[in-house]
Tab-separated table of C-alpha atoms in Angstrom:
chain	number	residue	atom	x	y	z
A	13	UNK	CA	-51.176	-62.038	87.373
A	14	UNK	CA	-48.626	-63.359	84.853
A	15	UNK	CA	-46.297	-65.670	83.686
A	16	UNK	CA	-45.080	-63.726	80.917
A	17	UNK	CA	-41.840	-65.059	79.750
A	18	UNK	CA	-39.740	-61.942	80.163
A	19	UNK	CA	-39.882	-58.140	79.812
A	20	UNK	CA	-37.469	-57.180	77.136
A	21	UNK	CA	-36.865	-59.222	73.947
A	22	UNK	CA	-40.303	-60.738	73.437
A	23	UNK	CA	-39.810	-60.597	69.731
A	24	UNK	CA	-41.695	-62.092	67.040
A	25	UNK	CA	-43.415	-65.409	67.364
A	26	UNK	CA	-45.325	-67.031	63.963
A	27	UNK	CA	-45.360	-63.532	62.221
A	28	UNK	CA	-46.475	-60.785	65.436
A	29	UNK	CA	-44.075	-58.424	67.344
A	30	UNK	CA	-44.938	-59.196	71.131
A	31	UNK	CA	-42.768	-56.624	71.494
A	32	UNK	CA	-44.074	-52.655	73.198
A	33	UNK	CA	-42.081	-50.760	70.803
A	34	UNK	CA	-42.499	-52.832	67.558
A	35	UNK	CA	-45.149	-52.465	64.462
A	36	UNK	CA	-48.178	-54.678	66.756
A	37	UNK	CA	-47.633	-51.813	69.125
A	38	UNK	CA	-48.769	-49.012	66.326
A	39	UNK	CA	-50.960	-50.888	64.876
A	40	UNK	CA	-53.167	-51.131	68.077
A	41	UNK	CA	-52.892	-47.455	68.315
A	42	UNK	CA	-53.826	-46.795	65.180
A	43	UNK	CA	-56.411	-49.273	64.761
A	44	UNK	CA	-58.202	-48.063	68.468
A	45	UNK	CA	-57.204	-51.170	70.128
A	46	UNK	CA	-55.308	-49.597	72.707
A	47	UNK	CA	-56.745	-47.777	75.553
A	48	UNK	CA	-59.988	-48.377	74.265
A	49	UNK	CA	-63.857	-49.052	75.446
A	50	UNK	CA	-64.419	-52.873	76.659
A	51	UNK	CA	-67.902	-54.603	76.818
A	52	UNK	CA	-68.785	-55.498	80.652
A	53	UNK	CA	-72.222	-56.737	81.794
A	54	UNK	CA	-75.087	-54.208	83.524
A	55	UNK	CA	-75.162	-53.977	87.255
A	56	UNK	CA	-77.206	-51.899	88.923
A	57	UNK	CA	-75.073	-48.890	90.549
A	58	UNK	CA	-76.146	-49.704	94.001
A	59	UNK	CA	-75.033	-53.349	93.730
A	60	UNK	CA	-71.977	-52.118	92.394
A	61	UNK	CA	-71.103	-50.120	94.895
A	62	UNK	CA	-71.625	-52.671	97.397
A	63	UNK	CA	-69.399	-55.475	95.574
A	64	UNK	CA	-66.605	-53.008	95.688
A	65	UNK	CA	-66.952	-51.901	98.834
A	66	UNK	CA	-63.376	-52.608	100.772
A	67	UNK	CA	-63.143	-54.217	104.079
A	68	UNK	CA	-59.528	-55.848	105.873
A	69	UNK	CA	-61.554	-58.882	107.913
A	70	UNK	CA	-61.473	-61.326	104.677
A	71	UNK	CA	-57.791	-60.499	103.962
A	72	UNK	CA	-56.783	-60.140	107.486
A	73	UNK	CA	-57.925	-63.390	108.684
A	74	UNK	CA	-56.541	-64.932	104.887
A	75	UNK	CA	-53.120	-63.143	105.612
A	76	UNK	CA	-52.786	-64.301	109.095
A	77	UNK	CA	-53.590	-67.779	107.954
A	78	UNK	CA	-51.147	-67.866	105.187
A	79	UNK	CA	-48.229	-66.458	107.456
A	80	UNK	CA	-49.149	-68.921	110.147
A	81	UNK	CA	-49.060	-72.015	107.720
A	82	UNK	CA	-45.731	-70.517	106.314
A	83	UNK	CA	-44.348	-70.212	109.511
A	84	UNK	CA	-45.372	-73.626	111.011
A	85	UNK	CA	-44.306	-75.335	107.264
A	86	UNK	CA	-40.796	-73.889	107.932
A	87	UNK	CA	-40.289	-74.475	111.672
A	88	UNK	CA	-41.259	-78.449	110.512
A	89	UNK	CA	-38.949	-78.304	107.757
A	90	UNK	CA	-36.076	-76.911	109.533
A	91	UNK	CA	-36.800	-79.285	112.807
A	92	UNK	CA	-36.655	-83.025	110.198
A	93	UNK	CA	-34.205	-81.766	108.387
A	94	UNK	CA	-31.955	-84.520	106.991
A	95	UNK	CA	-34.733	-86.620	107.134
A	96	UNK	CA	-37.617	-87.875	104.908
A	97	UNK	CA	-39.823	-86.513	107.478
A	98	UNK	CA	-38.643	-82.790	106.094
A	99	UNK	CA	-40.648	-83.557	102.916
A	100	UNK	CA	-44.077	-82.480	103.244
A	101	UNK	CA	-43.618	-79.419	104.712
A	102	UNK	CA	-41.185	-78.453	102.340
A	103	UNK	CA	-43.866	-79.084	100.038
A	104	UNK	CA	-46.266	-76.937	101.799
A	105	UNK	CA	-43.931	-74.104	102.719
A	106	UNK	CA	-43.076	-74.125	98.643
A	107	UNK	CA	-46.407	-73.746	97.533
A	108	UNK	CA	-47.336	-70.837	100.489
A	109	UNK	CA	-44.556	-68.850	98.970
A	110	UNK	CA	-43.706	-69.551	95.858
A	111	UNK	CA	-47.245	-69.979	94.350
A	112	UNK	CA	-49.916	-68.373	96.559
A	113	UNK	CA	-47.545	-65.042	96.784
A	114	UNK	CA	-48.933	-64.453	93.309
A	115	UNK	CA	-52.487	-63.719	94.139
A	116	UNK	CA	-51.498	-61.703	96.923
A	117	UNK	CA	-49.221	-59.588	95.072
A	118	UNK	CA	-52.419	-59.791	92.377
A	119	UNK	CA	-54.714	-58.081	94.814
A	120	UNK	CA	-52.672	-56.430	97.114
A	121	UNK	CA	-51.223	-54.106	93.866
A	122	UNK	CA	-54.615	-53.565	92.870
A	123	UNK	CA	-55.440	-52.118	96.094
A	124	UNK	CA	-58.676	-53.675	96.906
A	125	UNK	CA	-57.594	-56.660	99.462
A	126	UNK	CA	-57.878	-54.770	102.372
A	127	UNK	CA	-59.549	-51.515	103.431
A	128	UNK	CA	-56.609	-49.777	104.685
A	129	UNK	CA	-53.695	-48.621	102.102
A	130	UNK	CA	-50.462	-49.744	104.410
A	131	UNK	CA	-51.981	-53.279	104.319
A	132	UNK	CA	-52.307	-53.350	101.136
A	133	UNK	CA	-48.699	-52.050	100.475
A	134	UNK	CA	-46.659	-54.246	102.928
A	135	UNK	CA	-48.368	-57.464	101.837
A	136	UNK	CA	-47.827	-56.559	97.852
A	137	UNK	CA	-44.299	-55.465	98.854
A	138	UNK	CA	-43.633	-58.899	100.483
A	139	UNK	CA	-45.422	-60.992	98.311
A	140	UNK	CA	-43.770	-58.946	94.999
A	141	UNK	CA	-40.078	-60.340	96.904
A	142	UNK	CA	-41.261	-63.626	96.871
A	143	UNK	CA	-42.676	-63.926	93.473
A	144	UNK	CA	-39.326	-62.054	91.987
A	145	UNK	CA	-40.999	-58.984	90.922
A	146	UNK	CA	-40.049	-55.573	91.392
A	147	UNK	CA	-42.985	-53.672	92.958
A	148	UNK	CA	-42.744	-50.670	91.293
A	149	UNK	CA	-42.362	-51.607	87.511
A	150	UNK	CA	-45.035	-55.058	87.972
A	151	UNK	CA	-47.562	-52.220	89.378
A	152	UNK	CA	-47.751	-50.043	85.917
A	153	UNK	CA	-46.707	-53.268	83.779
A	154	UNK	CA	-50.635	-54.584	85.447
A	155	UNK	CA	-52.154	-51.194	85.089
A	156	UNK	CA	-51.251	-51.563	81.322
A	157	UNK	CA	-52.257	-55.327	81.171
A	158	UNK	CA	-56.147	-54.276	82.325
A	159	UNK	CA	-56.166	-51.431	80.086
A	160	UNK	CA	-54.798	-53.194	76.971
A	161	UNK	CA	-55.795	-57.267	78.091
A	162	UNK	CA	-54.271	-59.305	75.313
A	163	UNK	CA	-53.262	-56.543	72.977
A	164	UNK	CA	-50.839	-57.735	70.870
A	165	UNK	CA	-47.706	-55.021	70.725
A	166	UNK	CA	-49.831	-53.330	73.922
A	167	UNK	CA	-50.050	-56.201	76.850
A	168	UNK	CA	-46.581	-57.099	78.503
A	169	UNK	CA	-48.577	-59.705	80.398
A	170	UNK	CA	-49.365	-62.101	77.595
A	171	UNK	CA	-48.811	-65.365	79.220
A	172	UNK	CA	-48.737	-67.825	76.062
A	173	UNK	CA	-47.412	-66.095	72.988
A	174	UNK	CA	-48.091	-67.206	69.352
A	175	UNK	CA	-46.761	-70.111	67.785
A	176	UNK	CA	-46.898	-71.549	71.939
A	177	UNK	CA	-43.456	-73.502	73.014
A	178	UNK	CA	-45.013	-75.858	74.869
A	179	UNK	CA	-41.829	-77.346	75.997
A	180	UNK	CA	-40.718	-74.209	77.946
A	181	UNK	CA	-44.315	-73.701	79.607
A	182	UNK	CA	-43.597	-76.883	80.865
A	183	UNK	CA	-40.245	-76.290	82.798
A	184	UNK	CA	-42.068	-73.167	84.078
A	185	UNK	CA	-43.964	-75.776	86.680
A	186	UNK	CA	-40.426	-76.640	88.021
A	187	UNK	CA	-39.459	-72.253	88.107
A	188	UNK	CA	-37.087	-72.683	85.123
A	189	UNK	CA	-36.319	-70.873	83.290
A	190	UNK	CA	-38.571	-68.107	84.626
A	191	UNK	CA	-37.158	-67.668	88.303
A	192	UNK	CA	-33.784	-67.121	86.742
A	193	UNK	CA	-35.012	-64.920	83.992
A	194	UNK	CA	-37.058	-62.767	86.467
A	195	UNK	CA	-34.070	-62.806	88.842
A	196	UNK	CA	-31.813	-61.305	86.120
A	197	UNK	CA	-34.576	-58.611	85.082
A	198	UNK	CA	-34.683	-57.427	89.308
A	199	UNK	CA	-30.165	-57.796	88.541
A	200	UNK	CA	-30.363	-55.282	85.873
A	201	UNK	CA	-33.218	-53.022	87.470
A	202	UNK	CA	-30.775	-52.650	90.592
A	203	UNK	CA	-28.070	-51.236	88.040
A	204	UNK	CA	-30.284	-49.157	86.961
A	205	UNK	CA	-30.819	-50.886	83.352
A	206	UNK	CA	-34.107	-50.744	81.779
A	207	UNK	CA	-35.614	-52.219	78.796
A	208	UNK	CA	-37.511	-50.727	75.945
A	209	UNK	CA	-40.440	-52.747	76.971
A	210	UNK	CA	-40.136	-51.697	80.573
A	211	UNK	CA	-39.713	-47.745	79.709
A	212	UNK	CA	-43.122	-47.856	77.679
A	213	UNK	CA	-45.218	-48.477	80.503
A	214	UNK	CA	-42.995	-47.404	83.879
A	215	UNK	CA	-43.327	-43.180	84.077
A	216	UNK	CA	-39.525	-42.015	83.633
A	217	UNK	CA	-40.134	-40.633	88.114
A	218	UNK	CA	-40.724	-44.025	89.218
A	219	UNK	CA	-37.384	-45.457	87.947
A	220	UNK	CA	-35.507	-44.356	90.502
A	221	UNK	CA	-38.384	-45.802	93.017
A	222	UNK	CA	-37.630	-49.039	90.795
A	223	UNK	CA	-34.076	-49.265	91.322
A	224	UNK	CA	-34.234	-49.186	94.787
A	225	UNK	CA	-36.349	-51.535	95.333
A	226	UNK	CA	-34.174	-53.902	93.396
A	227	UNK	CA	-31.335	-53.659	94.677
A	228	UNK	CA	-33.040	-54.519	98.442
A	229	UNK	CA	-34.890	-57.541	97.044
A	230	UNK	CA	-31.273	-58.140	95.212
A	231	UNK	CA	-29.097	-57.709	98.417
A	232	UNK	CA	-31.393	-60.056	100.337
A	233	UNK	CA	-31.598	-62.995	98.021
A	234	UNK	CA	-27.378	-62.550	97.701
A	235	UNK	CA	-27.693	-62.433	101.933
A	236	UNK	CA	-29.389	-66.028	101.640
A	237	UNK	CA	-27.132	-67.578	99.307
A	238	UNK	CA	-24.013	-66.361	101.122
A	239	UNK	CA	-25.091	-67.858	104.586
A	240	UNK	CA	-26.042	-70.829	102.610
A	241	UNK	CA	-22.256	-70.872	101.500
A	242	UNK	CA	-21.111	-70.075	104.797
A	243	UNK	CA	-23.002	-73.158	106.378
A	244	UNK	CA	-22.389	-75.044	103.780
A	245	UNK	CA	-26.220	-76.004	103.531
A	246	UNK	CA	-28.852	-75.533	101.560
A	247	UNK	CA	-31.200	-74.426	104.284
A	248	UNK	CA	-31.574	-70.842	103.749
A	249	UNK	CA	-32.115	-71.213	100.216
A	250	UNK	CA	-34.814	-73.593	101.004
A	251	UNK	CA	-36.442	-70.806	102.924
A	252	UNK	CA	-35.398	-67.961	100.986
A	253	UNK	CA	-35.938	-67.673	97.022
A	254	UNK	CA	-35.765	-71.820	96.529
A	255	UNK	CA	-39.919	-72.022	96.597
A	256	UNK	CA	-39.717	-69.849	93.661
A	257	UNK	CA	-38.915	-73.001	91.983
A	258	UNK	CA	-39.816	-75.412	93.954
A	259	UNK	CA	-42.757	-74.233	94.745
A	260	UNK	CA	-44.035	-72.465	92.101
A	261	UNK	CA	-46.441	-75.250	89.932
A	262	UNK	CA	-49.395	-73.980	91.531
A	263	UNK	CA	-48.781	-70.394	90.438
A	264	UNK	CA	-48.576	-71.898	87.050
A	265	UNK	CA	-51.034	-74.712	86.862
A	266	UNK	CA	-53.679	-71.665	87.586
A	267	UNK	CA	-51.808	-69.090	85.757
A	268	UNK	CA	-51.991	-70.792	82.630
A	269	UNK	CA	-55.567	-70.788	81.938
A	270	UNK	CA	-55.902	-67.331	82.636
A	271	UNK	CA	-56.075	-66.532	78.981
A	272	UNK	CA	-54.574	-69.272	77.551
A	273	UNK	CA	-55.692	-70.580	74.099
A	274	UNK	CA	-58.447	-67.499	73.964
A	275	UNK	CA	-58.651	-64.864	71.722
A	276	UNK	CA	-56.168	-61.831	71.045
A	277	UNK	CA	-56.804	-58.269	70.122
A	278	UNK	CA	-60.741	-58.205	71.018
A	279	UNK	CA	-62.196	-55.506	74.114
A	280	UNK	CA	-64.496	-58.303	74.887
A	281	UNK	CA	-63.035	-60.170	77.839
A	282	UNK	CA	-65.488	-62.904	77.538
A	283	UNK	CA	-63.506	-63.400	74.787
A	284	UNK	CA	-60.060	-63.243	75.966
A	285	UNK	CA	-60.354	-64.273	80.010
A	286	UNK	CA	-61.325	-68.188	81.428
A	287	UNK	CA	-63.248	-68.622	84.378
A	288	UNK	CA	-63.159	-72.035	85.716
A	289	UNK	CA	-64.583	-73.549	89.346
A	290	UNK	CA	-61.893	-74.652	91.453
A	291	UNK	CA	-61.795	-76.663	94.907
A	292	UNK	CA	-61.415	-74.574	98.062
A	293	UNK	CA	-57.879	-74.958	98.197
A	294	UNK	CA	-56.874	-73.834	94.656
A	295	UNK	CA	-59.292	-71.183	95.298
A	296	UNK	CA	-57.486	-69.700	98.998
A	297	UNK	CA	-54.364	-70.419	97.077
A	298	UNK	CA	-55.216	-68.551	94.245
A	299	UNK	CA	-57.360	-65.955	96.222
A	300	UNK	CA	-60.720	-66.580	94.025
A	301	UNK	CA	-58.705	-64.953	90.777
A	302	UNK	CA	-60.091	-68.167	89.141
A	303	UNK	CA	-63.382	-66.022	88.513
A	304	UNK	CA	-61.044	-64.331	86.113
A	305	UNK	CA	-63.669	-62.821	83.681
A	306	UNK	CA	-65.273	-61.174	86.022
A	307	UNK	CA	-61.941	-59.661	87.924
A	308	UNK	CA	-61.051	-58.294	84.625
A	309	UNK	CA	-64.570	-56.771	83.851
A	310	UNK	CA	-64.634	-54.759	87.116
A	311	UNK	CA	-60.747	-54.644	89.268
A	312	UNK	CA	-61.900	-52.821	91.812
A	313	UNK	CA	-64.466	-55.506	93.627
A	314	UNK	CA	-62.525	-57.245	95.831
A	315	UNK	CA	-61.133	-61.107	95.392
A	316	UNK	CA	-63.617	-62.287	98.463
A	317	UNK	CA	-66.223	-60.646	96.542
A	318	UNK	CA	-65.810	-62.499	93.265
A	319	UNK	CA	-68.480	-65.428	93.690
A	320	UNK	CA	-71.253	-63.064	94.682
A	321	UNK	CA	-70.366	-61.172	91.176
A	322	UNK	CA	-70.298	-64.374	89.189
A	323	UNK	CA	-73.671	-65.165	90.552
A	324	UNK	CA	-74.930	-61.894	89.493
A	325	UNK	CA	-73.714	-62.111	85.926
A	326	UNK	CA	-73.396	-65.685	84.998
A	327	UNK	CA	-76.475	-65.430	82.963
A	328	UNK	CA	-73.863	-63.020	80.568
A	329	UNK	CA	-71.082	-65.024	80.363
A	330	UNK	CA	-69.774	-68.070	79.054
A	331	UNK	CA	-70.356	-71.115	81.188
A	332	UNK	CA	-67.371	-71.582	83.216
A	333	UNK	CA	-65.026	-74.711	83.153
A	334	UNK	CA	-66.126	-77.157	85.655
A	335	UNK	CA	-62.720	-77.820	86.598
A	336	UNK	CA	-58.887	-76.831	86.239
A	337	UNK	CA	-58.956	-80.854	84.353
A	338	UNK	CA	-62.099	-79.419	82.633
A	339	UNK	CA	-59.818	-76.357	81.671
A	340	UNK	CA	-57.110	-77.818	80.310
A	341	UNK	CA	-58.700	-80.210	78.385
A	342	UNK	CA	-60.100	-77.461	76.654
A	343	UNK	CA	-57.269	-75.666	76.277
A	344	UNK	CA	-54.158	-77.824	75.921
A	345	UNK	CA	-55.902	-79.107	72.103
A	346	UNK	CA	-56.136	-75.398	71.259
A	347	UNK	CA	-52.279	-74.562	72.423
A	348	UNK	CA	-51.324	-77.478	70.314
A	349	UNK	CA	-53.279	-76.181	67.480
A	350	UNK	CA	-51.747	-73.352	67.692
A	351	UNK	CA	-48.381	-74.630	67.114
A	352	UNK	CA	-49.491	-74.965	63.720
A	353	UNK	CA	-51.775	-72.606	63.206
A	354	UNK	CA	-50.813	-69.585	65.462
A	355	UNK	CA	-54.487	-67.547	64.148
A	356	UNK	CA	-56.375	-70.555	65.858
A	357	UNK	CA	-58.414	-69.891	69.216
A	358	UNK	CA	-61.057	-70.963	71.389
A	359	UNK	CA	-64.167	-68.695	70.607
A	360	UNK	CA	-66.121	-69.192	73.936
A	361	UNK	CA	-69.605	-70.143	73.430
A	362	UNK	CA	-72.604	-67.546	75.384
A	363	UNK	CA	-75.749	-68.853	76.813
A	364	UNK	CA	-78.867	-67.542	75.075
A	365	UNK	CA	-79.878	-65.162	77.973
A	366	UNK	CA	-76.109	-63.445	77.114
A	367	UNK	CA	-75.455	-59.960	75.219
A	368	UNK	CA	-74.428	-60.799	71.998
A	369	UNK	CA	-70.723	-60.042	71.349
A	370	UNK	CA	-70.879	-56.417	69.425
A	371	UNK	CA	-68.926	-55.759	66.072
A	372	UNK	CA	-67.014	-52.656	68.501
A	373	UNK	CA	-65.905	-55.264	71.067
A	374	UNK	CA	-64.545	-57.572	68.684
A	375	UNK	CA	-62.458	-54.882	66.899
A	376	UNK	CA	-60.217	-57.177	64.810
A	377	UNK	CA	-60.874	-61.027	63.758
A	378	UNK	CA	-57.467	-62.311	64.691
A	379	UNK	CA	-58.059	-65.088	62.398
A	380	UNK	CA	-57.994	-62.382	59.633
A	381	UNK	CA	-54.448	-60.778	60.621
């Protein structure tokens, strides 16, 4: 999942490229940042295997739930419309789609939410529509941001970039500027304009795939906003790409701590990835990606699996944040820090039963660079 600011133009922020195409980028390369080994706990093969092991109950009973809620949120809306009574479930209907379509475009593109592949597809496929991505270039972009997590010049997920501009972050809890920005990036995929950053990670065969998809997810949100024109209302917006700003705070009040305030450039992702205990809610919502060391660790167990893997390796990772208040209290002092000092970051602590971190999995002391 990301909140990346955009994929072309990333630039330089307090002395780094963020940029895929700039020095940062051969620098990991040459430096064996990229593509390289990362440090994960022992599990016994067996157990392994088990965690992983795909089923579609969990996702089917989640999936039916969230369309139901989406549906029933809407019908209320639409039914007190004009009055204050319309309110709440706008609220709800924003949140079901323009925050919770994140996780299942998370797990859905990963492949592991349900058992069988056409699931897995049409869900990812919807919820990549709602969240303004284009299916095909966000699946290689995420592919690249597991094999490369937090690589500066490598990662085009990198949620808060050095020096942070805390100002924008905050706008991105009301969708702006990022709903626009991603809605221009799907605008020039469907005219079959791609950035630098975009061509280093999506294969030259699946542009075309890219394009396409574009210009559907293009033609329907243009479809909204001319019957919205056409009845003079703002009703099909409010049903159709709206919750991507209205309803998007959720996405980004989880988002956030991902990674944020935590190390760069180290194949340790104890050292780069937050997990923090949620409430039920934030956790349906969010699909359990708030055990987010141990999703990056091992991808492939599935997101209803996660607890019973942070049970099993707890003991080797950092304790998590109690809560998302918890969270941010760690992390907003170290994004304001940062401000000044863009080399500062959290160094998460281990419990003494832990694996030490290992020179090879810290490969480069950021504060160094």
């Amino acid at each position: 999942m990301t909140l990346a600011d955009t994929r072309n133009g990333r630039g330089r922020r307090g002395g780094r490229d963020y940029s895929l195409t700039g020095p940062e980028a051969r620098h990991a390369v040459e430096t064996g940042l990229a593509s390289a080994q990362w440090y994960h706990s022992d599990i016994p093969r067996k157990v392994m295997k088990d965690l992983m092991r795909r089923t579609d109950g969990p996702a089917m009973r989640d999936t039916a739930l969230w369309i139901g809620l989406l549906i029933v949120s809407a019908a209320g809306g639409i039914a007190t419309w004009g009055t204050w009574w319309t309110v709440p479930f706008w609220a709800v209907y924003g949140v079901l789609y323009g925050s919770a379509c994140d996780s299942r475009w998370h797990e859905c593109g990963h492949g592991t939410a349900f058992r069988t592949s056409w699931m897995n597809d049409a869900v990812y496929v919807l919820a990549s529509f709602m969240v303004l991505r284009n299916p095909t270039s966000w699946r290689w972009s995420h592919a690249r941001h597991h094999t490369d997590t937090i690589i500066v010049g490598r990662d085009p997920e990198i949620t808060v970039m050095r020096p942070p501009n805390l100002p924008r972050k905050l706008l991105y809890f009301i969708g702006i500027p990022d709903a626009f920005q991603h809605f221009w990036i799907l605008v020039r995929n469907a005219a079959g304009v791609f950035g630098a950053d975009e061509r280093d990670y999506i294969p030259e065969a699946e542009l075309p795939k890219a394009v396409a998809w574009a210009r559907i997810f293009v033609a329907v949100h243009v479809l909204a906003a001319a019957l919205a024109l056409a009845s003079w209302s703002v009703l099909p917006l409010m049903l159709i790409g709206g919750p991507r700003i209205y309803g998007t705070w959720h996405m980004v009040l989880t988002g956030l701590l991902q990674h944020g305030g935590l190390a760069e450039d180290v194949l340790d992702h104890r050292l780069n990835s937050r997990t923090v205990l949620m409430n039920p809610v934030s956790r349906w919502i969010y699909w359990n990606m708030n055990y987010h060391v141990e999703h990056h660790m091992f991808p492939m167990v599935p997101y209803h699996a996660l607890p019973k893997l942070h049970a099993l390796i707890r003991d080797d990772l950092p304790p998590p944040n109690t809560s998302i208040l918890d969270a941010y209290r760690e992390m907003l002092p170290a994004l304001r820090r940062q401000e000044r000092d863009p080399a500062h970051h959290i160094r998460k602590e281990l419990p003494p039963t832990a694996r030490p971190y290992r020179a090879e999995f810290h490969a480069l002391d950021v504060a160094g660079h």
